[in-house]
Amino acid sequence: MHVIRIERFDDPRIEDYRNVSDAKRLRRRNLFVAEGRLVVGRLLESAHRVRSLLLNEASFRALADQLGGLAADTPVYVCETPDFSSITGFNLHRGCLALADRPADRAAGDIAETADFVLVLEGVADADNVGSAFRNAAAFGVGCVLLSPTTCDPLYRKAIRTSMGSVLEIPFARLDNWPADLGMLKAKGFTLIALTSKDLAIDLPSCAKRQPRQRMAVLAGNEGNGL
């Protein structure tokens, strides 16, 4: 790593951090942002390529061991805590931000090939809900998450934060030909199970008793309309 002390909030070397709240700009630059020590720590332990970090002194010390694994030319910018708001325009990062390269898009069929338990999200629009879905997916051993075209980007910063870094660990892909691509899961031997709160639905314990141990794809829908 290459440690650089930032003395001025308008230092041109940290220009990318002045736009971290602009999701479209980050996407155009093929970047995503991670915030907070826990999430940034998980990013540093993942296979994602870290482009740079912006840390206050406390975060720099707390992450020292993990930072040691960075490439020698990776910039680690260290600044005073009060300068963060001036640089980034928001104050939810607790003095710890990292920029990383977005991973290449993956084919849904490829990542589903080795999974026995899949979560499918249709039209989940809220970033916090997508992050929560990934966090629960990690807790329940989901092998991958598949997304409809209208589901929020899992690499949006709020989704990453709410997932506690789970989106950095669980493979995900888009189902571009929605909903016809669900046929691909059936062809691979998955049983499709739709989640709904409607009164006529089978309750989950009863559903579990009916299903032999086999490949399952659980579908969850939009916040307002469901599936």
PDB file of C-alpha atoms in Angstrom:
ATOM      1  CA  MET A   1       0.000   0.000   0.000  1.00  0.00           C
ATOM      2  CA  HIS A   2       1.012   3.594  -0.575  1.00  0.00           C
ATOM      3  CA  VAL A   3       0.016   5.821   2.369  1.00  0.00           C
ATOM      4  CA  ILE A   4      -0.753   9.432   1.433  1.00  0.00           C
ATOM      5  CA  ARG A   5      -1.575  12.065   4.049  1.00  0.00           C
ATOM      6  CA  ILE A   6      -4.280  14.471   2.885  1.00  0.00           C
ATOM      7  CA  GLU A   7      -3.838  17.996   4.216  1.00  0.00           C
ATOM      8  CA  ARG A   8      -6.468  19.780   2.077  1.00  0.00           C
ATOM      9  CA  PHE A   9     -10.039  18.666   1.486  1.00  0.00           C
ATOM     10  CA  ASP A  10      -9.775  19.865  -2.138  1.00  0.00           C
ATOM     11  CA  ASP A  11      -6.730  17.716  -2.910  1.00  0.00           C
ATOM     12  CA  PRO A  12      -7.234  16.554  -6.549  1.00  0.00           C
ATOM     13  CA  ARG A  13      -5.980  13.051  -5.728  1.00  0.00           C
ATOM     14  CA  ILE A  14      -9.194  12.275  -3.856  1.00  0.00           C
ATOM     15  CA  GLU A  15     -11.539  13.574  -6.551  1.00  0.00           C
ATOM     16  CA  ASP A  16     -13.345  10.220  -6.792  1.00  0.00           C
ATOM     17  CA  TYR A  17     -14.380  10.475  -3.144  1.00  0.00           C
ATOM     18  CA  ARG A  18     -16.205  13.743  -3.791  1.00  0.00           C
ATOM     19  CA  ASN A  19     -18.736  11.811  -5.866  1.00  0.00           C
ATOM     20  CA  VAL A  20     -19.287   8.611  -3.886  1.00  0.00           C
ATOM     21  CA  SER A  21     -22.974   9.428  -3.374  1.00  0.00           C
ATOM     22  CA  ASP A  22     -23.487   9.573  -7.163  1.00  0.00           C
ATOM     23  CA  ALA A  23     -24.297   5.945  -7.999  1.00  0.00           C
ATOM     24  CA  LYS A  24     -24.565   6.575 -11.742  1.00  0.00           C
ATOM     25  CA  ARG A  25     -21.149   8.216 -11.890  1.00  0.00           C
ATOM     26  CA  LEU A  26     -19.559   5.351  -9.986  1.00  0.00           C
ATOM     27  CA  ARG A  27     -21.211   2.864 -12.349  1.00  0.00           C
ATOM     28  CA  ARG A  28     -19.876   4.739 -15.381  1.00  0.00           C
ATOM     29  CA  ARG A  29     -16.394   4.514 -13.884  1.00  0.00           C
ATOM     30  CA  ASN A  30     -16.907   0.817 -13.177  1.00  0.00           C
ATOM     31  CA  LEU A  31     -16.501   1.386  -9.428  1.00  0.00           C
ATOM     32  CA  PHE A  32     -18.426   0.708  -6.242  1.00  0.00           C
ATOM     33  CA  VAL A  33     -17.928   2.134  -2.755  1.00  0.00           C
ATOM     34  CA  ALA A  34     -17.757   0.343   0.587  1.00  0.00           C
ATOM     35  CA  GLU A  35     -18.164   2.224   3.857  1.00  0.00           C
ATOM     36  CA  GLY A  36     -17.517   1.465   7.517  1.00  0.00           C
ATOM     37  CA  ARG A  37     -14.779  -0.654   9.047  1.00  0.00           C
ATOM     38  CA  LEU A  38     -16.695  -3.931   9.067  1.00  0.00           C
ATOM     39  CA  VAL A  39     -17.675  -3.738   5.392  1.00  0.00           C
ATOM     40  CA  VAL A  40     -14.319  -2.365   4.260  1.00  0.00           C
ATOM     41  CA  GLY A  41     -12.606  -5.108   6.245  1.00  0.00           C
ATOM     42  CA  ARG A  42     -14.653  -7.721   4.403  1.00  0.00           C
ATOM     43  CA  LEU A  43     -13.833  -6.022   1.112  1.00  0.00           C
ATOM     44  CA  LEU A  44     -10.131  -6.255   1.898  1.00  0.00           C
ATOM     45  CA  GLU A  45     -10.538  -9.978   2.585  1.00  0.00           C
ATOM     46  CA  SER A  46     -12.523 -10.592  -0.613  1.00  0.00           C
ATOM     47  CA  ALA A  47     -11.368 -11.210  -4.174  1.00  0.00           C
ATOM     48  CA  HIS A  48     -12.464  -7.735  -5.312  1.00  0.00           C
ATOM     49  CA  ARG A  49      -9.748  -5.385  -6.552  1.00  0.00           C
ATOM     50  CA  VAL A  50      -9.512  -2.368  -4.240  1.00  0.00           C
ATOM     51  CA  ARG A  51      -8.730   0.832  -6.123  1.00  0.00           C
ATOM     52  CA  SER A  52      -8.042   3.091  -3.090  1.00  0.00           C
ATOM     53  CA  LEU A  53      -9.117   3.879   0.478  1.00  0.00           C
ATOM     54  CA  LEU A  54      -9.918   7.068   2.377  1.00  0.00           C
ATOM     55  CA  LEU A  55      -9.489   6.639   6.120  1.00  0.00           C
ATOM     56  CA  ASN A  56      -9.231   8.659   9.280  1.00  0.00           C
ATOM     57  CA  GLU A  57      -6.445   7.854  11.723  1.00  0.00           C
ATOM     58  CA  ALA A  58      -8.593   5.539  13.862  1.00  0.00           C
ATOM     59  CA  SER A  59      -9.697   3.449  10.865  1.00  0.00           C
ATOM     60  CA  PHE A  60      -6.155   3.367   9.518  1.00  0.00           C
ATOM     61  CA  ARG A  61      -4.955   1.867  12.798  1.00  0.00           C
ATOM     62  CA  ALA A  62      -7.908  -0.520  13.128  1.00  0.00           C
ATOM     63  CA  LEU A  63      -7.432  -1.954   9.627  1.00  0.00           C
ATOM     64  CA  ALA A  64      -3.623  -2.035   9.725  1.00  0.00           C
ATOM     65  CA  ASP A  65      -3.301  -5.829   9.503  1.00  0.00           C
ATOM     66  CA  GLN A  66      -5.697  -6.146   6.565  1.00  0.00           C
ATOM     67  CA  LEU A  67      -4.187  -3.179   4.738  1.00  0.00           C
ATOM     68  CA  GLY A  68      -0.895  -5.030   4.712  1.00  0.00           C
ATOM     69  CA  GLY A  69      -2.300  -7.367   2.054  1.00  0.00           C
ATOM     70  CA  LEU A  70      -2.870  -4.581  -0.499  1.00  0.00           C
ATOM     71  CA  ALA A  71      -0.754  -4.195  -3.600  1.00  0.00           C
ATOM     72  CA  ALA A  72       2.195  -1.870  -3.038  1.00  0.00           C
ATOM     73  CA  ASP A  73       0.808   0.808  -5.364  1.00  0.00           C
ATOM     74  CA  THR A  74      -2.723   0.945  -3.883  1.00  0.00           C
ATOM     75  CA  PRO A  75      -3.284   4.458  -2.485  1.00  0.00           C
ATOM     76  CA  VAL A  76      -4.423   4.689   1.130  1.00  0.00           C
ATOM     77  CA  TYR A  77      -5.434   8.289   1.782  1.00  0.00           C
ATOM     78  CA  VAL A  78      -5.468   9.332   5.433  1.00  0.00           C
ATOM     79  CA  CYS A  79      -7.200  12.535   6.518  1.00  0.00           C
ATOM     80  CA  GLU A  80      -8.642  14.197   9.609  1.00  0.00           C
ATOM     81  CA  THR A  81     -12.131  13.058  10.614  1.00  0.00           C
ATOM     82  CA  PRO A  82     -13.784  16.504  10.205  1.00  0.00           C
ATOM     83  CA  ASP A  83     -12.630  16.624   6.570  1.00  0.00           C
ATOM     84  CA  PHE A  84     -14.733  13.624   5.560  1.00  0.00           C
ATOM     85  CA  SER A  85     -18.009  15.523   5.303  1.00  0.00           C
ATOM     86  CA  SER A  86     -16.332  18.272   3.260  1.00  0.00           C
ATOM     87  CA  ILE A  87     -14.859  15.694   0.881  1.00  0.00           C
ATOM     88  CA  THR A  88     -17.783  13.297   0.469  1.00  0.00           C
ATOM     89  CA  GLY A  89     -20.859  15.375   1.234  1.00  0.00           C
ATOM     90  CA  PHE A  90     -22.334  12.814   3.650  1.00  0.00           C
ATOM     91  CA  ASN A  91     -21.472  11.487   7.094  1.00  0.00           C
ATOM     92  CA  LEU A  92     -22.436   7.805   7.319  1.00  0.00           C
ATOM     93  CA  HIS A  93     -19.052   6.246   6.666  1.00  0.00           C
ATOM     94  CA  ARG A  94     -17.530   6.573  10.180  1.00  0.00           C
ATOM     95  CA  GLY A  95     -14.209   7.688   8.749  1.00  0.00           C
ATOM     96  CA  CYS A  96     -13.735   4.691   6.481  1.00  0.00           C
ATOM     97  CA  LEU A  97     -14.350   4.431   2.733  1.00  0.00           C
ATOM     98  CA  ALA A  98     -12.962   2.276  -0.059  1.00  0.00           C
ATOM     99  CA  LEU A  99     -13.391   2.263  -3.822  1.00  0.00           C
ATOM    100  CA  ALA A 100     -13.175  -1.022  -5.705  1.00  0.00           C
ATOM    101  CA  ASP A 101     -13.607  -2.238  -9.273  1.00  0.00           C
ATOM    102  CA  ARG A 102     -17.024  -3.630 -10.129  1.00  0.00           C
ATOM    103  CA  PRO A 103     -16.769  -7.326 -10.934  1.00  0.00           C
ATOM    104  CA  ALA A 104     -17.555  -8.518 -14.429  1.00  0.00           C
ATOM    105  CA  ASP A 105     -21.157  -9.536 -15.020  1.00  0.00           C
ATOM    106  CA  ARG A 106     -21.742 -13.240 -14.570  1.00  0.00           C
ATOM    107  CA  ALA A 107     -24.188 -15.564 -16.299  1.00  0.00           C
ATOM    108  CA  ALA A 108     -27.069 -16.659 -14.097  1.00  0.00           C
ATOM    109  CA  GLY A 109     -26.884 -20.204 -15.381  1.00  0.00           C
ATOM    110  CA  ASP A 110     -23.214 -20.472 -14.503  1.00  0.00           C
ATOM    111  CA  ILE A 111     -23.518 -19.401 -10.870  1.00  0.00           C
ATOM    112  CA  ALA A 112     -26.670 -21.485 -10.348  1.00  0.00           C
ATOM    113  CA  GLU A 113     -24.899 -24.582 -11.633  1.00  0.00           C
ATOM    114  CA  THR A 114     -23.189 -25.368  -8.334  1.00  0.00           C
ATOM    115  CA  ALA A 115     -25.895 -24.014  -5.986  1.00  0.00           C
ATOM    116  CA  ASP A 116     -28.614 -26.067  -4.319  1.00  0.00           C
ATOM    117  CA  PHE A 117     -30.393 -23.116  -2.710  1.00  0.00           C
ATOM    118  CA  VAL A 118     -31.058 -19.936  -4.701  1.00  0.00           C
ATOM    119  CA  LEU A 119     -32.777 -16.665  -3.822  1.00  0.00           C
ATOM    120  CA  VAL A 120     -34.541 -14.813  -6.655  1.00  0.00           C
ATOM    121  CA  LEU A 121     -35.530 -11.152  -6.200  1.00  0.00           C
ATOM    122  CA  GLU A 122     -38.179  -9.597  -8.448  1.00  0.00           C
ATOM    123  CA  GLY A 123     -38.465  -5.820  -8.563  1.00  0.00           C
ATOM    124  CA  VAL A 124     -37.046  -5.218  -5.075  1.00  0.00           C
ATOM    125  CA  ALA A 125     -36.487  -1.495  -5.383  1.00  0.00           C
ATOM    126  CA  ASP A 126     -35.177  -0.393  -2.002  1.00  0.00           C
ATOM    127  CA  ALA A 127     -31.415  -0.699  -1.485  1.00  0.00           C
ATOM    128  CA  ASP A 128     -31.817  -1.500   2.217  1.00  0.00           C
ATOM    129  CA  ASN A 129     -34.203  -4.349   1.373  1.00  0.00           C
ATOM    130  CA  VAL A 130     -31.779  -5.783  -1.176  1.00  0.00           C
ATOM    131  CA  GLY A 131     -29.001  -5.570   1.407  1.00  0.00           C
ATOM    132  CA  SER A 132     -31.196  -7.276   4.013  1.00  0.00           C
ATOM    133  CA  ALA A 133     -32.043 -10.025   1.529  1.00  0.00           C
ATOM    134  CA  PHE A 134     -28.348 -10.713   0.957  1.00  0.00           C
ATOM    135  CA  ARG A 135     -27.652 -10.691   4.695  1.00  0.00           C
ATOM    136  CA  ASN A 136     -30.399 -13.256   5.249  1.00  0.00           C
ATOM    137  CA  ALA A 137     -29.176 -15.248   2.251  1.00  0.00           C
ATOM    138  CA  ALA A 138     -25.769 -15.496   3.900  1.00  0.00           C
ATOM    139  CA  ALA A 139     -27.352 -16.607   7.190  1.00  0.00           C
ATOM    140  CA  PHE A 140     -29.379 -19.373   5.525  1.00  0.00           C
ATOM    141  CA  GLY A 141     -26.630 -20.704   3.273  1.00  0.00           C
ATOM    142  CA  VAL A 142     -27.970 -19.476  -0.079  1.00  0.00           C
ATOM    143  CA  GLY A 143     -25.582 -20.367  -2.884  1.00  0.00           C
ATOM    144  CA  CYS A 144     -26.361 -17.418  -5.161  1.00  0.00           C
ATOM    145  CA  VAL A 145     -28.850 -14.584  -5.674  1.00  0.00           C
ATOM    146  CA  LEU A 146     -30.552 -13.930  -9.004  1.00  0.00           C
ATOM    147  CA  LEU A 147     -32.085 -10.552  -9.801  1.00  0.00           C
ATOM    148  CA  SER A 148     -34.853  -9.413 -12.102  1.00  0.00           C
ATOM    149  CA  PRO A 149     -34.007  -6.455 -14.382  1.00  0.00           C
ATOM    150  CA  THR A 150     -35.822  -4.000 -12.075  1.00  0.00           C
ATOM    151  CA  THR A 151     -34.201  -5.071  -8.800  1.00  0.00           C
ATOM    152  CA  CYS A 152     -31.862  -2.519  -7.189  1.00  0.00           C
ATOM    153  CA  ASP A 153     -28.121  -2.857  -7.802  1.00  0.00           C
ATOM    154  CA  PRO A 154     -26.626  -4.938  -4.939  1.00  0.00           C
ATOM    155  CA  LEU A 155     -23.422  -2.884  -5.238  1.00  0.00           C
ATOM    156  CA  TYR A 156     -25.204   0.364  -4.423  1.00  0.00           C
ATOM    157  CA  ARG A 157     -23.485   1.660  -1.282  1.00  0.00           C
ATOM    158  CA  LYS A 158     -26.570   1.414   0.976  1.00  0.00           C
ATOM    159  CA  ALA A 159     -27.188  -2.162  -0.139  1.00  0.00           C
ATOM    160  CA  ILE A 160     -23.596  -3.125   0.622  1.00  0.00           C
ATOM    161  CA  ARG A 161     -23.762  -1.439   4.026  1.00  0.00           C
ATOM    162  CA  THR A 162     -27.066  -3.055   5.028  1.00  0.00           C
ATOM    163  CA  SER A 163     -25.854  -6.461   3.859  1.00  0.00           C
ATOM    164  CA  MET A 164     -22.854  -6.084   6.199  1.00  0.00           C
ATOM    165  CA  GLY A 165     -20.677  -6.994   3.232  1.00  0.00           C
ATOM    166  CA  SER A 166     -22.615 -10.135   2.249  1.00  0.00           C
ATOM    167  CA  VAL A 167     -23.020  -8.851  -1.317  1.00  0.00           C
ATOM    168  CA  LEU A 168     -19.231  -9.051  -1.603  1.00  0.00           C
ATOM    169  CA  GLU A 169     -19.289 -12.775  -0.823  1.00  0.00           C
ATOM    170  CA  ILE A 170     -22.462 -14.241  -2.378  1.00  0.00           C
ATOM    171  CA  PRO A 171     -22.435 -14.629  -6.180  1.00  0.00           C
ATOM    172  CA  PHE A 172     -25.231 -12.777  -7.980  1.00  0.00           C
ATOM    173  CA  ALA A 173     -26.405 -12.261 -11.541  1.00  0.00           C
ATOM    174  CA  ARG A 174     -29.216 -10.673 -13.535  1.00  0.00           C
ATOM    175  CA  LEU A 175     -32.000 -12.638 -15.185  1.00  0.00           C
ATOM    176  CA  ASP A 176     -32.317 -10.359 -18.216  1.00  0.00           C
ATOM    177  CA  ASN A 177     -35.081 -12.302 -19.943  1.00  0.00           C
ATOM    178  CA  TRP A 178     -37.628 -12.031 -17.139  1.00  0.00           C
ATOM    179  CA  PRO A 179     -39.566 -14.125 -16.222  1.00  0.00           C
ATOM    180  CA  ALA A 180     -38.747 -16.637 -18.978  1.00  0.00           C
ATOM    181  CA  ASP A 181     -35.290 -17.219 -17.472  1.00  0.00           C
ATOM    182  CA  LEU A 182     -36.974 -18.958 -14.535  1.00  0.00           C
ATOM    183  CA  GLY A 183     -37.322 -21.860 -16.939  1.00  0.00           C
ATOM    184  CA  MET A 184     -33.555 -22.221 -16.783  1.00  0.00           C
ATOM    185  CA  LEU A 185     -33.817 -22.959 -13.057  1.00  0.00           C
ATOM    186  CA  LYS A 186     -36.529 -25.555 -13.660  1.00  0.00           C
ATOM    187  CA  ALA A 187     -34.370 -27.162 -16.319  1.00  0.00           C
ATOM    188  CA  LYS A 188     -31.549 -27.447 -13.793  1.00  0.00           C
ATOM    189  CA  GLY A 189     -33.841 -29.288 -11.378  1.00  0.00           C
ATOM    190  CA  PHE A 190     -34.831 -26.428  -9.077  1.00  0.00           C
ATOM    191  CA  THR A 191     -38.241 -26.332  -7.413  1.00  0.00           C
ATOM    192  CA  LEU A 192     -39.578 -22.756  -7.511  1.00  0.00           C
ATOM    193  CA  ILE A 193     -41.119 -21.580  -4.240  1.00  0.00           C
ATOM    194  CA  ALA A 194     -42.864 -18.190  -4.248  1.00  0.00           C
ATOM    195  CA  LEU A 195     -43.068 -16.179  -1.031  1.00  0.00           C
ATOM    196  CA  THR A 196     -46.354 -14.371  -0.399  1.00  0.00           C
ATOM    197  CA  SER A 197     -48.303 -13.167   2.611  1.00  0.00           C
ATOM    198  CA  LYS A 198     -51.685 -14.018   1.073  1.00  0.00           C
ATOM    199  CA  ASP A 199     -54.059 -16.031   3.246  1.00  0.00           C
ATOM    200  CA  LEU A 200     -54.326 -18.925   0.783  1.00  0.00           C
ATOM    201  CA  ALA A 201     -50.586 -19.539   0.802  1.00  0.00           C
ATOM    202  CA  ILE A 202     -49.082 -22.699   2.265  1.00  0.00           C
ATOM    203  CA  ASP A 203     -47.265 -21.878   5.487  1.00  0.00           C
ATOM    204  CA  LEU A 204     -43.503 -22.396   5.415  1.00  0.00           C
ATOM    205  CA  PRO A 205     -43.328 -25.386   7.813  1.00  0.00           C
ATOM    206  CA  SER A 206     -45.936 -27.232   5.743  1.00  0.00           C
ATOM    207  CA  CYS A 207     -44.109 -26.364   2.553  1.00  0.00           C
ATOM    208  CA  ALA A 208     -40.856 -27.678   3.991  1.00  0.00           C
ATOM    209  CA  LYS A 209     -42.505 -31.003   4.913  1.00  0.00           C
ATOM    210  CA  ARG A 210     -43.854 -31.399   1.374  1.00  0.00           C
ATOM    211  CA  GLN A 211     -40.476 -30.827  -0.279  1.00  0.00           C
ATOM    212  CA  PRO A 212     -37.926 -33.610  -0.421  1.00  0.00           C
ATOM    213  CA  ARG A 213     -34.328 -32.475  -0.040  1.00  0.00           C
ATOM    214  CA  GLN A 214     -33.666 -31.039  -3.474  1.00  0.00           C
ATOM    215  CA  ARG A 215     -32.590 -27.902  -5.264  1.00  0.00           C
ATOM    216  CA  MET A 216     -34.823 -24.972  -4.328  1.00  0.00           C
ATOM    217  CA  ALA A 217     -35.211 -21.449  -5.681  1.00  0.00           C
ATOM    218  CA  VAL A 218     -37.100 -19.109  -3.352  1.00  0.00           C
ATOM    219  CA  LEU A 219     -38.708 -16.087  -5.028  1.00  0.00           C
ATOM    220  CA  ALA A 220     -39.369 -12.805  -3.207  1.00  0.00           C
ATOM    221  CA  GLY A 221     -41.120  -9.864  -4.831  1.00  0.00           C
ATOM    222  CA  ASN A 222     -41.520  -6.122  -4.869  1.00  0.00           C
ATOM    223  CA  GLU A 223     -42.168  -4.236  -1.634  1.00  0.00           C
ATOM    224  CA  GLY A 224     -45.599  -3.031  -2.721  1.00  0.00           C
ATOM    225  CA  ASN A 225     -46.986  -5.568  -5.168  1.00  0.00           C
ATOM    226  CA  GLY A 226     -45.131  -8.735  -4.323  1.00  0.00           C
ATOM    227  CA  LEU A 227     -44.364 -11.180  -7.113  1.00  0.00           C
TER     228      LEU A 227
END
